[in-house]
């Protein structure tokens, strides 16, 4: 089991660059023919994603800010996506792999709301239970170790507004 160890940083990117990123995120056509993740269970969470790992400018600014604002000695990303999470059921899950040890969620666009953020879970004898929640706030980055149970909290929100985030593994 991976222990819960979160680092939350508001105003993660310089405002000028963040404003441009938000503008770009609004221009993406999210639709049925775009990249789409489905947990293969009809009652589970689904979301859209777009690989942005080829955007060298974005990669460089993210790496620079990770190095300057955290303890991580990042060289590159093994995964770098922009995601749109619509309202759906909770899907606590872990992300693990041989080529990454850490994860980042950077909130880009959505409602300022606890239930548009991310929930973190701890294992119990019967499964997992929600233990910690970090609410949505634009330009807020959350860092955590691979293997930590988590899920978007949009399932608990009072409206159907989606959340757009950058998700990175490194």
mmCIF file of C-alpha atoms in Angstrom:
data_model
loop_
_atom_site.group_PDB
_atom_site.id
_atom_site.type_symbol
_atom_site.label_atom_id
_atom_site.label_comp_id
_atom_site.label_asym_id
_atom_site.label_seq_id
_atom_site.Cartn_x
_atom_site.Cartn_y
_atom_site.Cartn_z
ATOM 1 C CA UNK A 1 0.000 0.000 0.000
ATOM 2 C CA UNK A 2 1.242 3.472 -0.869
ATOM 3 C CA UNK A 3 0.937 5.984 1.945
ATOM 4 C CA UNK A 4 -0.977 9.193 1.346
ATOM 5 C CA UNK A 5 1.509 12.018 0.917
ATOM 6 C CA UNK A 6 0.074 14.995 -0.961
ATOM 7 C CA UNK A 7 1.598 18.283 -1.989
ATOM 8 C CA UNK A 8 -0.859 20.976 -3.118
ATOM 9 C CA UNK A 9 0.392 24.152 -4.801
ATOM 10 C CA UNK A 10 -1.908 27.011 -5.801
ATOM 11 C CA UNK A 11 -0.900 29.372 -8.624
ATOM 12 C CA UNK A 12 1.381 26.651 -9.936
ATOM 13 C CA UNK A 13 1.999 28.136 -13.377
ATOM 14 C CA UNK A 14 2.783 31.789 -14.135
ATOM 15 C CA UNK A 15 -0.575 33.519 -14.700
ATOM 16 C CA UNK A 16 0.174 34.589 -18.277
ATOM 17 C CA UNK A 17 0.990 31.030 -19.311
ATOM 18 C CA UNK A 18 -1.917 29.572 -17.357
ATOM 19 C CA UNK A 19 -4.382 31.960 -19.053
ATOM 20 C CA UNK A 20 -3.127 30.781 -22.451
ATOM 21 C CA UNK A 21 -3.447 27.136 -21.394
ATOM 22 C CA UNK A 22 -7.034 27.731 -20.255
ATOM 23 C CA UNK A 23 -7.860 29.426 -23.559
ATOM 24 C CA UNK A 24 -6.417 26.484 -25.503
ATOM 25 C CA UNK A 25 -8.361 23.997 -23.358
ATOM 26 C CA UNK A 26 -11.645 25.726 -24.294
ATOM 27 C CA UNK A 27 -10.877 25.257 -27.998
ATOM 28 C CA UNK A 28 -10.562 21.471 -27.832
ATOM 29 C CA UNK A 29 -13.408 19.589 -29.487
ATOM 30 C CA UNK A 30 -14.249 16.880 -27.001
ATOM 31 C CA UNK A 31 -16.458 14.350 -28.686
ATOM 32 C CA UNK A 32 -17.207 10.725 -29.414
ATOM 33 C CA UNK A 33 -14.295 10.325 -31.804
ATOM 34 C CA UNK A 34 -11.690 11.813 -29.491
ATOM 35 C CA UNK A 35 -9.559 9.803 -27.086
ATOM 36 C CA UNK A 36 -11.879 8.335 -24.505
ATOM 37 C CA UNK A 37 -11.293 6.271 -21.387
ATOM 38 C CA UNK A 38 -13.945 3.846 -20.224
ATOM 39 C CA UNK A 39 -13.305 1.610 -17.246
ATOM 40 C CA UNK A 40 -15.320 -1.071 -19.106
ATOM 41 C CA UNK A 41 -18.068 -1.120 -16.544
ATOM 42 C CA UNK A 42 -21.319 0.628 -17.385
ATOM 43 C CA UNK A 43 -21.647 2.179 -13.934
ATOM 44 C CA UNK A 44 -18.065 3.418 -13.690
ATOM 45 C CA UNK A 45 -16.413 6.705 -14.510
ATOM 46 C CA UNK A 46 -15.531 7.730 -18.027
ATOM 47 C CA UNK A 47 -13.436 10.639 -19.276
ATOM 48 C CA UNK A 48 -11.921 12.120 -22.394
ATOM 49 C CA UNK A 49 -8.219 12.727 -22.783
ATOM 50 C CA UNK A 50 -5.795 14.119 -25.285
ATOM 51 C CA UNK A 51 -2.089 13.308 -25.328
ATOM 52 C CA UNK A 52 -0.163 16.583 -25.074
ATOM 53 C CA UNK A 53 3.269 15.060 -24.563
ATOM 54 C CA UNK A 54 4.458 16.407 -27.918
ATOM 55 C CA UNK A 55 3.942 20.019 -26.825
ATOM 56 C CA UNK A 56 7.553 20.872 -25.966
ATOM 57 C CA UNK A 57 6.734 24.349 -24.639
ATOM 58 C CA UNK A 58 4.142 22.958 -22.225
ATOM 59 C CA UNK A 59 6.446 20.126 -21.146
ATOM 60 C CA UNK A 60 9.290 22.543 -20.483
ATOM 61 C CA UNK A 61 7.206 24.987 -18.429
ATOM 62 C CA UNK A 62 5.712 22.142 -16.384
ATOM 63 C CA UNK A 63 9.117 20.560 -15.758
ATOM 64 C CA UNK A 64 10.609 23.941 -14.792
ATOM 65 C CA UNK A 65 7.812 24.624 -12.295
ATOM 66 C CA UNK A 66 7.939 21.098 -10.861
ATOM 67 C CA UNK A 67 11.681 21.457 -10.319
ATOM 68 C CA UNK A 68 11.359 24.952 -8.814
ATOM 69 C CA UNK A 69 8.320 24.351 -6.600
ATOM 70 C CA UNK A 70 8.686 20.729 -5.461
ATOM 71 C CA UNK A 71 11.368 18.300 -4.349
ATOM 72 C CA UNK A 72 11.045 16.181 -7.508
ATOM 73 C CA UNK A 73 14.017 15.761 -9.823
ATOM 74 C CA UNK A 74 11.915 15.309 -12.944
ATOM 75 C CA UNK A 75 13.557 14.691 -16.327
ATOM 76 C CA UNK A 76 10.535 13.916 -18.490
ATOM 77 C CA UNK A 77 6.962 12.635 -18.373
ATOM 78 C CA UNK A 78 5.911 9.075 -19.084
ATOM 79 C CA UNK A 79 2.362 10.367 -19.614
ATOM 80 C CA UNK A 80 1.082 13.891 -20.186
ATOM 81 C CA UNK A 81 -2.614 14.345 -20.987
ATOM 82 C CA UNK A 82 -5.238 17.031 -20.850
ATOM 83 C CA UNK A 83 -8.477 15.494 -19.604
ATOM 84 C CA UNK A 84 -12.134 16.387 -19.516
ATOM 85 C CA UNK A 85 -14.050 14.661 -16.722
ATOM 86 C CA UNK A 86 -17.844 14.751 -17.033
ATOM 87 C CA UNK A 87 -20.159 13.914 -14.170
ATOM 88 C CA UNK A 88 -20.293 10.155 -13.619
ATOM 89 C CA UNK A 89 -19.974 7.555 -10.923
ATOM 90 C CA UNK A 90 -17.019 7.429 -8.545
ATOM 91 C CA UNK A 91 -14.196 5.215 -9.705
ATOM 92 C CA UNK A 92 -11.453 4.973 -7.067
ATOM 93 C CA UNK A 93 -8.366 3.585 -8.778
ATOM 94 C CA UNK A 94 -4.597 3.509 -8.624
ATOM 95 C CA UNK A 95 -2.116 4.225 -11.384
ATOM 96 C CA UNK A 96 1.077 2.201 -11.273
ATOM 97 C CA UNK A 97 3.833 1.426 -13.722
ATOM 98 C CA UNK A 98 7.514 0.751 -14.072
ATOM 99 C CA UNK A 99 8.254 4.070 -15.776
ATOM 100 C CA UNK A 100 6.817 6.525 -13.226
ATOM 101 C CA UNK A 101 6.755 7.060 -9.468
ATOM 102 C CA UNK A 102 4.819 10.334 -9.130
ATOM 103 C CA UNK A 103 1.671 11.926 -10.458
ATOM 104 C CA UNK A 104 0.361 15.436 -10.888
ATOM 105 C CA UNK A 105 -3.135 16.777 -11.470
ATOM 106 C CA UNK A 106 -3.226 20.435 -12.513
ATOM 107 C CA UNK A 107 -6.719 21.929 -12.513
ATOM 108 C CA UNK A 108 -7.320 24.057 -15.608
ATOM 109 C CA UNK A 109 -11.022 24.835 -15.980
ATOM 110 C CA UNK A 110 -14.190 24.134 -14.030
ATOM 111 C CA UNK A 111 -16.228 25.330 -11.080
ATOM 112 C CA UNK A 112 -14.483 26.281 -7.844
ATOM 113 C CA UNK A 113 -15.958 23.474 -5.780
ATOM 114 C CA UNK A 114 -14.786 20.738 -3.440
ATOM 115 C CA UNK A 115 -16.775 18.255 -5.531
ATOM 116 C CA UNK A 116 -14.961 19.165 -8.738
ATOM 117 C CA UNK A 117 -11.610 18.231 -7.199
ATOM 118 C CA UNK A 118 -9.968 14.916 -6.389
ATOM 119 C CA UNK A 119 -10.726 12.452 -3.625
ATOM 120 C CA UNK A 120 -8.006 10.313 -2.079
ATOM 121 C CA UNK A 121 -8.783 6.960 -0.494
ATOM 122 C CA UNK A 122 -7.167 4.610 1.993
ATOM 123 C CA UNK A 123 -7.495 0.840 1.899
ATOM 124 C CA UNK A 124 -9.750 -0.839 4.456
ATOM 125 C CA UNK A 125 -10.532 -4.466 5.196
ATOM 126 C CA UNK A 126 -13.517 -4.282 2.853
ATOM 127 C CA UNK A 127 -12.141 -2.060 0.059
ATOM 128 C CA UNK A 128 -11.265 1.638 0.144
ATOM 129 C CA UNK A 129 -12.759 4.650 1.895
ATOM 130 C CA UNK A 130 -12.572 8.336 1.063
ATOM 131 C CA UNK A 131 -10.056 9.921 3.416
ATOM 132 C CA UNK A 132 -8.960 13.278 1.962
ATOM 133 C CA UNK A 133 -10.378 15.634 -0.649
ATOM 134 C CA UNK A 134 -8.745 18.504 -2.510
ATOM 135 C CA UNK A 135 -11.210 20.914 -4.103
ATOM 136 C CA UNK A 136 -11.001 22.365 -7.567
ATOM 137 C CA UNK A 137 -9.279 25.721 -7.912
ATOM 138 C CA UNK A 138 -7.896 26.806 -11.280
ATOM 139 C CA UNK A 139 -4.092 26.586 -11.503
ATOM 140 C CA UNK A 140 -3.890 24.319 -8.437
ATOM 141 C CA UNK A 141 -1.478 21.387 -8.773
ATOM 142 C CA UNK A 142 -1.649 18.241 -6.668
ATOM 143 C CA UNK A 143 1.318 15.886 -6.453
ATOM 144 C CA UNK A 144 1.156 12.346 -5.094
ATOM 145 C CA UNK A 145 2.913 9.027 -5.382
ATOM 146 C CA UNK A 146 1.890 6.399 -7.902
ATOM 147 C CA UNK A 147 -0.236 3.721 -6.282
ATOM 148 C CA UNK A 148 -2.392 6.115 -4.229
ATOM 149 C CA UNK A 149 -6.132 5.452 -4.542
ATOM 150 C CA UNK A 150 -7.930 8.476 -6.040
ATOM 151 C CA UNK A 151 -10.863 9.579 -8.186
ATOM 152 C CA UNK A 152 -12.319 12.800 -9.582
ATOM 153 C CA UNK A 153 -15.051 14.027 -7.243
ATOM 154 C CA UNK A 154 -17.347 15.345 -9.982
ATOM 155 C CA UNK A 155 -19.735 12.465 -9.237
ATOM 156 C CA UNK A 156 -20.721 14.274 -6.006
ATOM 157 C CA UNK A 157 -21.240 17.727 -7.517
ATOM 158 C CA UNK A 158 -24.599 19.472 -7.709
ATOM 159 C CA UNK A 159 -24.258 20.325 -11.405
ATOM 160 C CA UNK A 160 -23.106 18.736 -14.640
ATOM 161 C CA UNK A 161 -20.210 21.114 -15.391
ATOM 162 C CA UNK A 162 -17.141 19.137 -16.470
ATOM 163 C CA UNK A 163 -13.622 19.577 -15.115
ATOM 164 C CA UNK A 164 -10.568 20.048 -17.325
ATOM 165 C CA UNK A 165 -7.165 19.111 -15.919
ATOM 166 C CA UNK A 166 -3.648 18.251 -16.931
ATOM 167 C CA UNK A 167 -2.667 14.785 -15.729
ATOM 168 C CA UNK A 168 1.001 13.834 -15.672
ATOM 169 C CA UNK A 169 3.001 10.813 -14.591
ATOM 170 C CA UNK A 170 6.744 11.055 -14.067
#
